[in-house]
Amino acid sequence: MSDGPVVVGLVADPDLPGELAKDLAGTLPAALARADGARDWRASAHVVALVAGHVGDEEPLLQAVCERKVAEGWDVAIGLTDLPRRAGTRAVVADLDPERGVALTSVPALGVLRLPHRAEDVVVRLVLDLLGTSAASPVATAGLAVLGDEESSSRRLVLPALLGRWRLFGGMVRANRPWRLVGALSGALLAAFAASVFGVFTVTLWVLADRLGVARLSVITGLSVAAMVVYLIVQHGLWERPEDARQRRLARLYNVTTAATLVLGVLVFYAALVAVMTVTVAFLVDGAVLGRNLGHSPSWGDYLDISWFIASLATVGGALGSGAEDGDTVRRAAYGARQRARSEQSCPDGGPDDRG
């Protein structure tokens, strides 16, 4: 290695890994200098889809990072991917190949909280390990176990089984970015609101909402949210059904993560619809008229119950039949669909994707 600055290249998938890589390119030299002040450090970030031959297959990803390292003339290269990695029951934080001077970090394994800080600490440790330096690794990575093979210099950093399972799941949901669904479902929200307007003037719905009570209204809410989630999964083909037996376990993780992402997004959609309906009902429905039909003086709770009930019916009867959502954004909230889209972009004239 030359006496010049050590150049660290960051190769990242689009979306969350790409944003982390761009931020790290600015902060990484200072963090590396704190760990090893004897060297001059530089960092560069490149965002490109890292497409694996199989879900969970790290070698094509490491090879892509290595090719970029050679092309750019970097000293070491770190890949950041949003693909989950597992070694048995343990979540894999990173794969290292010191012989080629490359490593691959699985961003979902970093979890949800303090993600930029964790990413920086892991990348600093990877760089130091790849260079074989004796400098101390960041304290935040001390709890990671190292798995290696006596016949190879390659090794893995993994989390404990229980911690890793929950951190990986939370990280995958965050990587799916459920908040993006709010904008994607704005058309469905308008359709649901239009469908609910008729219910505002329906006396039968007022009386039903007053008689149902909180418990049954909550059940209806759960059913309407579940119906919306099922509709989105079926409409956009988000459920993974791999034929390859070794991919089925990972596909289950994908499916659970997709469902959790959609539930969070739909709950925000539902809360917005309830808020809009509460204002609408309070503005349009006269209190005296409402009281005569309910048989008692109305309160704000009565207005909320009516809005709550109408919003549940409108979610099922209006939004589910509208198809008024941004399909591309919805599909990007699912791992399998997002990875297939990247494969098609990387190999537009290629054969079928074998991700399963």
GROMACS .gro file of C-alpha atoms in nm:
model
  356
    1MET     CA    1   0.000   0.000   0.000
    2SER     CA    2   0.133   0.347  -0.085
    3ASP     CA    3   0.226   0.615   0.169
    4GLY     CA    4  -0.062   0.833   0.048
    5PRO     CA    5  -0.409   0.850   0.204
    6VAL     CA    6  -0.603   0.530   0.257
    7VAL     CA    7  -0.908   0.549   0.033
    8VAL     CA    8  -1.221   0.369   0.155
    9GLY     CA    9  -1.490   0.308  -0.104
   10LEU     CA   10  -1.855   0.265  -0.007
   11VAL     CA   11  -2.079   0.080  -0.255
   12ALA     CA   12  -2.444   0.089  -0.155
   13ASP     CA   13  -2.786  -0.022  -0.270
   14PRO     CA   14  -3.032   0.259  -0.351
   15ASP     CA   15  -3.269   0.398  -0.087
   16LEU     CA   16  -3.165   0.369   0.278
   17PRO     CA   17  -2.819   0.210   0.224
   18GLY     CA   18  -2.737   0.475  -0.036
   19GLU     CA   19  -2.834   0.757   0.200
   20LEU     CA   20  -2.621   0.604   0.478
   21ALA     CA   21  -2.325   0.569   0.242
   22LYS     CA   22  -2.344   0.933   0.135
   23ASP     CA   23  -2.353   1.045   0.498
   24LEU     CA   24  -2.068   0.811   0.590
   25ALA     CA   25  -1.850   0.947   0.311
   26GLY     CA   26  -1.847   1.276   0.500
   27THR     CA   27  -1.805   1.145   0.856
   28LEU     CA   28  -1.598   0.830   0.805
   29PRO     CA   29  -1.250   0.992   0.765
   30ALA     CA   30  -1.281   1.165   1.102
   31ALA     CA   31  -1.413   0.848   1.270
   32LEU     CA   32  -1.125   0.643   1.125
   33ALA     CA   33  -0.875   0.908   1.235
   34ARG     CA   34  -1.005   0.876   1.592
   35ALA     CA   35  -0.949   0.499   1.576
   36ASP     CA   36  -0.614   0.515   1.391
   37GLY     CA   37  -0.459   0.859   1.375
   38ALA     CA   38  -0.139   0.733   1.212
   39ARG     CA   39  -0.302   0.726   0.868
   40ASP     CA   40  -0.461   0.981   0.640
   41TRP     CA   41  -0.812   0.870   0.546
   42ARG     CA   42  -1.039   0.942   0.251
   43ALA     CA   43  -1.386   0.806   0.170
   44SER     CA   44  -1.600   0.790  -0.143
   45ALA     CA   45  -1.959   0.670  -0.189
   46HIS     CA   46  -2.119   0.512  -0.496
   47VAL     CA   47  -2.488   0.411  -0.510
   48VAL     CA   48  -2.566   0.118  -0.739
   49ALA     CA   49  -2.801  -0.180  -0.715
   50LEU     CA   50  -2.612  -0.478  -0.573
   51VAL     CA   51  -2.792  -0.773  -0.730
   52ALA     CA   52  -2.734  -1.123  -0.593
   53GLY     CA   53  -2.792  -1.443  -0.784
   54HIS     CA   54  -2.999  -1.577  -0.496
   55VAL     CA   55  -3.160  -1.412  -0.198
   56GLY     CA   56  -2.906  -1.446   0.081
   57ASP     CA   57  -2.615  -1.525  -0.153
   58GLU     CA   58  -2.334  -1.289  -0.053
   59GLU     CA   59  -2.067  -1.390  -0.307
   60PRO     CA   60  -2.211  -1.203  -0.609
   61LEU     CA   61  -2.248  -0.898  -0.388
   62LEU     CA   62  -1.890  -0.920  -0.262
   63GLN     CA   63  -1.769  -0.972  -0.618
   64ALA     CA   64  -1.957  -0.661  -0.735
   65VAL     CA   65  -1.798  -0.460  -0.452
   66CYS     CA   66  -1.454  -0.601  -0.543
   67GLU     CA   67  -1.494  -0.508  -0.908
   68ARG     CA   68  -1.587  -0.153  -0.814
   69LYS     CA   69  -1.287  -0.139  -0.577
   70VAL     CA   70  -1.047  -0.238  -0.856
   71ALA     CA   71  -1.207  -0.001  -1.108
   72GLU     CA   72  -1.188   0.296  -0.871
   73GLY     CA   73  -0.846   0.215  -0.728
   74TRP     CA   74  -0.965   0.211  -0.368
   75ASP     CA   75  -0.758   0.053  -0.092
   76VAL     CA   76  -1.059  -0.117   0.069
   77ALA     CA   77  -1.427  -0.127  -0.021
   78ILE     CA   78  -1.736  -0.176   0.195
   79GLY     CA   79  -2.072  -0.272   0.049
   80LEU     CA   80  -2.396  -0.169   0.217
   81THR     CA   81  -2.705  -0.367   0.121
   82ASP     CA   82  -3.061  -0.377   0.248
   83LEU     CA   83  -3.077  -0.754   0.193
   84PRO     CA   84  -3.106  -0.947   0.522
   85ARG     CA   85  -2.827  -1.195   0.593
   86ARG     CA   86  -2.850  -1.490   0.829
   87ALA     CA   87  -2.617  -1.764   0.954
   88GLY     CA   88  -2.847  -2.026   1.100
   89THR     CA   89  -3.048  -1.846   1.369
   90ARG     CA   90  -2.808  -1.550   1.387
   91ALA     CA   91  -2.837  -1.224   1.196
   92VAL     CA   92  -2.524  -1.144   0.995
   93VAL     CA   93  -2.407  -0.786   1.035
   94ALA     CA   94  -2.116  -0.816   0.790
   95ASP     CA   95  -1.912  -1.053   0.571
   96LEU     CA   96  -1.539  -0.983   0.537
   97ASP     CA   97  -1.291  -1.100   0.274
   98PRO     CA   98  -0.948  -0.961   0.374
   99GLU     CA   99  -0.774  -1.123   0.077
  100ARG     CA  100  -0.972  -0.907  -0.164
  101GLY     CA  101  -0.998  -0.614   0.076
  102VAL     CA  102  -1.377  -0.602   0.068
  103ALA     CA  103  -1.664  -0.643   0.312
  104LEU     CA  104  -2.043  -0.643   0.293
  105THR     CA  105  -2.268  -0.488   0.558
  106SER     CA  106  -2.635  -0.581   0.596
  107VAL     CA  107  -2.807  -0.257   0.695
  108PRO     CA  108  -3.124  -0.426   0.839
  109ALA     CA  109  -2.908  -0.605   1.098
  110LEU     CA  110  -2.813  -0.263   1.238
  111GLY     CA  111  -3.169  -0.222   1.365
  112VAL     CA  112  -3.384   0.089   1.397
  113LEU     CA  113  -3.235   0.309   1.669
  114ARG     CA  114  -2.916   0.514   1.626
  115LEU     CA  115  -2.873   0.371   1.276
  116PRO     CA  116  -2.616   0.626   1.145
  117HIS     CA  117  -2.402   0.580   1.458
  118ARG     CA  118  -2.417   0.200   1.438
  119ALA     CA  119  -2.339   0.205   1.067
  120GLU     CA  120  -2.036   0.426   1.125
  121ASP     CA  121  -1.904   0.204   1.405
  122VAL     CA  122  -1.947  -0.115   1.202
  123VAL     CA  123  -1.780   0.031   0.893
  124VAL     CA  124  -1.487   0.160   1.102
  125ARG     CA  125  -1.438  -0.187   1.246
  126LEU     CA  126  -1.459  -0.348   0.903
  127VAL     CA  127  -1.200  -0.111   0.756
  128LEU     CA  128  -0.961  -0.171   1.046
  129ASP     CA  129  -1.006  -0.547   1.021
  130LEU     CA  130  -0.951  -0.549   0.645
  131LEU     CA  131  -0.627  -0.353   0.686
  132GLY     CA  132  -0.511  -0.577   0.969
  133THR     CA  133  -0.453  -0.281   1.198
  134SER     CA  134  -0.402  -0.326   1.572
  135ALA     CA  135  -0.605  -0.017   1.653
  136ALA     CA  136  -0.903  -0.069   1.879
  137SER     CA  137  -1.238  -0.127   1.714
  138PRO     CA  138  -1.536   0.088   1.820
  139VAL     CA  139  -1.690  -0.012   2.151
  140ALA     CA  140  -2.038  -0.031   1.994
  141THR     CA  141  -1.932  -0.335   1.788
  142ALA     CA  142  -1.771  -0.525   2.076
  143GLY     CA  143  -2.077  -0.749   2.127
  144LEU     CA  144  -2.058  -0.897   1.778
  145ALA     CA  145  -1.944  -1.258   1.751
  146VAL     CA  146  -1.694  -1.358   1.480
  147LEU     CA  147  -1.755  -1.667   1.271
  148GLY     CA  148  -1.471  -1.793   1.054
  149ASP     CA  149  -1.342  -2.084   0.852
  150GLU     CA  150  -0.998  -2.232   0.917
  151GLU     CA  151  -0.947  -2.293   0.545
  152SER     CA  152  -1.029  -1.935   0.450
  153SER     CA  153  -0.953  -1.588   0.578
  154SER     CA  154  -1.316  -1.487   0.522
  155ARG     CA  155  -1.526  -1.432   0.834
  156ARG     CA  156  -1.857  -1.294   0.954
  157LEU     CA  157  -1.974  -1.061   1.226
  158VAL     CA  158  -2.301  -1.186   1.373
  159LEU     CA  159  -2.545  -1.083   1.645
  160PRO     CA  160  -2.671  -1.308   1.927
  161ALA     CA  161  -2.973  -1.510   1.812
  162LEU     CA  162  -3.252  -1.340   2.010
  163LEU     CA  163  -3.123  -0.985   1.976
  164GLY     CA  164  -3.042  -1.040   1.612
  165ARG     CA  165  -3.386  -1.175   1.526
  166TRP     CA  166  -3.568  -0.865   1.655
  167ARG     CA  167  -3.308  -0.617   1.536
  168LEU     CA  168  -3.315  -0.769   1.187
  169PHE     CA  169  -3.694  -0.758   1.173
  170GLY     CA  170  -3.706  -0.396   1.292
  171GLY     CA  171  -3.430  -0.299   1.050
  172MET     CA  172  -3.612  -0.460   0.758
  173VAL     CA  173  -3.933  -0.272   0.839
  174ARG     CA  174  -3.737   0.053   0.855
  175ALA     CA  175  -3.563  -0.026   0.525
  176ASN     CA  176  -3.908  -0.072   0.370
  177ARG     CA  177  -3.991   0.283   0.483
  178PRO     CA  178  -4.359   0.244   0.577
  179TRP     CA  179  -4.405   0.623   0.589
  180ARG     CA  180  -4.373   0.632   0.208
  181LEU     CA  181  -4.706   0.452   0.188
  182VAL     CA  182  -4.885   0.757   0.325
  183GLY     CA  183  -4.817   0.948   0.004
  184ALA     CA  184  -4.879   0.639  -0.208
  185LEU     CA  185  -5.224   0.594  -0.054
  186SER     CA  186  -5.330   0.956  -0.090
  187GLY     CA  187  -5.550   0.871  -0.389
  188ALA     CA  188  -5.712   0.588  -0.193
  189LEU     CA  189  -5.767   0.829   0.097
  190LEU     CA  190  -5.956   1.067  -0.131
  191ALA     CA  191  -6.164   0.780  -0.267
  192ALA     CA  192  -6.245   0.659   0.085
  193PHE     CA  193  -6.343   1.010   0.192
  194ALA     CA  194  -6.572   1.045  -0.109
  195ALA     CA  195  -6.734   0.712  -0.021
  196SER     CA  196  -6.778   0.816   0.341
  197VAL     CA  197  -6.957   1.144   0.269
  198PHE     CA  198  -7.282   0.960   0.208
  199GLY     CA  199  -7.255   0.797   0.550
  200VAL     CA  200  -7.238   1.135   0.723
  201PHE     CA  201  -7.610   1.189   0.648
  202THR     CA  202  -7.724   0.831   0.716
  203VAL     CA  203  -7.917   0.815   1.044
  204THR     CA  204  -7.886   0.435   1.062
  205LEU     CA  205  -7.508   0.463   1.077
  206TRP     CA  206  -7.533   0.721   1.357
  207VAL     CA  207  -7.744   0.486   1.567
  208LEU     CA  208  -7.525   0.182   1.494
  209ALA     CA  209  -7.207   0.372   1.587
  210ASP     CA  210  -7.370   0.481   1.914
  211ARG     CA  211  -7.478   0.125   2.001
  212LEU     CA  212  -7.168  -0.069   1.898
  213GLY     CA  213  -6.932   0.049   2.172
  214VAL     CA  214  -6.555   0.076   2.179
  215ALA     CA  215  -6.481  -0.299   2.175
  216ARG     CA  216  -6.681  -0.376   1.861
  217LEU     CA  217  -6.565  -0.059   1.687
  218SER     CA  218  -6.207  -0.170   1.757
  219VAL     CA  219  -6.277  -0.511   1.602
  220ILE     CA  220  -6.425  -0.343   1.294
  221THR     CA  221  -6.115  -0.124   1.272
  222GLY     CA  222  -5.890  -0.430   1.282
  223LEU     CA  223  -6.093  -0.601   1.011
  224SER     CA  224  -6.090  -0.295   0.783
  225VAL     CA  225  -5.713  -0.246   0.823
  226ALA     CA  226  -5.655  -0.618   0.759
  227ALA     CA  227  -5.876  -0.603   0.449
  228MET     CA  228  -5.677  -0.308   0.316
  229VAL     CA  229  -5.346  -0.485   0.378
  230VAL     CA  230  -5.465  -0.805   0.208
  231TYR     CA  231  -5.594  -0.600  -0.085
  232LEU     CA  232  -5.256  -0.429  -0.131
  233ILE     CA  233  -5.065  -0.758  -0.109
  234VAL     CA  234  -5.290  -0.935  -0.360
  235GLN     CA  235  -5.332  -0.638  -0.596
  236HIS     CA  236  -4.957  -0.581  -0.626
  237GLY     CA  237  -4.831  -0.939  -0.593
  238LEU     CA  238  -4.625  -0.873  -0.280
  239TRP     CA  239  -4.646  -1.222  -0.125
  240GLU     CA  240  -4.337  -1.436  -0.182
  241ARG     CA  241  -4.389  -1.804  -0.278
  242PRO     CA  242  -4.046  -1.946  -0.370
  243GLU     CA  243  -4.027  -2.297  -0.510
  244ASP     CA  244  -3.673  -2.343  -0.378
  245ALA     CA  245  -3.697  -2.500  -0.031
  246ARG     CA  246  -3.387  -2.319   0.098
  247GLN     CA  247  -3.543  -1.985   0.012
  248ARG     CA  248  -3.873  -2.045   0.191
  249ARG     CA  249  -3.745  -1.953   0.537
  250LEU     CA  250  -3.616  -1.620   0.415
  251ALA     CA  251  -3.935  -1.568   0.216
  252ARG     CA  252  -4.135  -1.602   0.538
  253LEU     CA  253  -3.925  -1.326   0.689
  254TYR     CA  254  -3.987  -1.113   0.380
  255ASN     CA  255  -4.362  -1.173   0.401
  256VAL     CA  256  -4.388  -1.091   0.772
  257THR     CA  257  -4.185  -0.775   0.716
  258THR     CA  258  -4.402  -0.672   0.421
  259ALA     CA  259  -4.720  -0.727   0.624
  260ALA     CA  260  -4.583  -0.523   0.918
  261THR     CA  261  -4.479  -0.243   0.683
  262LEU     CA  262  -4.821  -0.230   0.521
  263VAL     CA  263  -5.001  -0.240   0.857
  264LEU     CA  264  -4.804   0.063   0.977
  265GLY     CA  265  -4.873   0.252   0.655
  266VAL     CA  266  -5.244   0.166   0.651
  267LEU     CA  267  -5.282   0.263   1.019
  268VAL     CA  268  -5.152   0.610   0.936
  269PHE     CA  269  -5.394   0.619   0.639
  270TYR     CA  270  -5.680   0.514   0.868
  271ALA     CA  271  -5.593   0.768   1.138
  272ALA     CA  272  -5.590   1.045   0.878
  273LEU     CA  273  -5.931   0.934   0.748
  274VAL     CA  274  -6.078   0.928   1.101
  275ALA     CA  275  -5.942   1.278   1.170
  276VAL     CA  276  -6.088   1.417   0.847
  277MET     CA  277  -6.421   1.246   0.909
  278THR     CA  278  -6.441   1.376   1.267
  279VAL     CA  279  -6.406   1.734   1.148
  280THR     CA  280  -6.655   1.673   0.867
  281VAL     CA  281  -6.919   1.514   1.091
  282ALA     CA  282  -6.881   1.784   1.357
  283PHE     CA  283  -6.924   2.056   1.093
  284LEU     CA  284  -7.214   1.906   0.897
  285VAL     CA  285  -7.424   1.721   1.156
  286ASP     CA  286  -7.641   1.944   1.375
  287GLY     CA  287  -7.626   1.853   1.742
  288ALA     CA  288  -8.002   1.883   1.796
  289VAL     CA  289  -8.077   1.654   1.502
  290LEU     CA  290  -7.818   1.404   1.619
  291GLY     CA  291  -7.956   1.410   1.976
  292ARG     CA  292  -8.315   1.342   1.861
  293ASN     CA  293  -8.202   1.034   1.666
  294LEU     CA  294  -7.970   0.898   1.935
  295GLY     CA  295  -8.217   0.962   2.218
  296HIS     CA  296  -7.968   1.155   2.432
  297SER     CA  297  -7.763   1.472   2.423
  298PRO     CA  298  -7.463   1.417   2.190
  299SER     CA  299  -7.104   1.458   2.309
  300TRP     CA  300  -6.772   1.475   2.127
  301GLY     CA  301  -6.746   1.102   2.192
  302ASP     CA  302  -7.057   1.045   1.982
  303TYR     CA  303  -6.914   1.243   1.693
  304LEU     CA  304  -6.590   1.043   1.720
  305ASP     CA  305  -6.777   0.710   1.727
  306ILE     CA  306  -6.972   0.804   1.413
  307SER     CA  307  -6.654   0.914   1.234
  308TRP     CA  308  -6.475   0.599   1.352
  309PHE     CA  309  -6.749   0.368   1.220
  310ILE     CA  310  -6.788   0.550   0.889
  311ALA     CA  311  -6.409   0.552   0.834
  312SER     CA  312  -6.398   0.173   0.883
  313LEU     CA  313  -6.674   0.116   0.629
  314ALA     CA  314  -6.521   0.363   0.385
  315THR     CA  315  -6.179   0.196   0.406
  316VAL     CA  316  -6.330  -0.132   0.289
  317GLY     CA  317  -6.602  -0.004   0.057
  318GLY     CA  318  -6.420   0.291  -0.098
  319ALA     CA  319  -6.043   0.254  -0.093
  320LEU     CA  320  -6.033  -0.120  -0.161
  321GLY     CA  321  -6.231  -0.083  -0.479
  322SER     CA  322  -6.065   0.231  -0.606
  323GLY     CA  323  -5.720   0.112  -0.707
  324ALA     CA  324  -5.622   0.475  -0.646
  325GLU     CA  325  -5.276   0.416  -0.501
  326ASP     CA  326  -4.924   0.461  -0.633
  327GLY     CA  327  -4.837   0.103  -0.729
  328ASP     CA  328  -4.464   0.161  -0.769
  329THR     CA  329  -4.430   0.304  -0.419
  330VAL     CA  330  -4.639   0.024  -0.270
  331ARG     CA  331  -4.423  -0.240  -0.440
  332ARG     CA  332  -4.106  -0.073  -0.310
  333ALA     CA  333  -4.235  -0.141   0.042
  334ALA     CA  334  -4.177  -0.516  -0.014
  335TYR     CA  335  -3.833  -0.675  -0.030
  336GLY     CA  336  -3.900  -0.931  -0.300
  337ALA     CA  337  -4.067  -0.686  -0.538
  338ARG     CA  338  -3.795  -0.425  -0.479
  339GLN     CA  339  -3.514  -0.671  -0.547
  340ARG     CA  340  -3.682  -0.802  -0.862
  341ALA     CA  341  -3.712  -0.445  -0.989
  342ARG     CA  342  -3.340  -0.391  -0.928
  343SER     CA  343  -3.257  -0.712  -1.114
  344GLU     CA  344  -3.463  -0.600  -1.413
  345GLN     CA  345  -3.292  -0.259  -1.413
  346SER     CA  346  -2.946  -0.417  -1.390
  347CYS     CA  347  -3.015  -0.684  -1.655
  348PRO     CA  348  -3.298  -0.547  -1.872
  349ASP     CA  349  -3.230  -0.799  -2.150
  350GLY     CA  350  -3.143  -1.087  -1.922
  351GLY     CA  351  -3.329  -1.404  -1.838
  352PRO     CA  352  -3.575  -1.453  -1.561
  353ASP     CA  353  -3.479  -1.358  -1.211
  354ASP     CA  354  -3.405  -1.656  -0.988
  355ARG     CA  355  -3.459  -1.484  -0.659
  356GLY     CA  356  -3.773  -1.685  -0.589
   0.00000   0.00000   0.00000
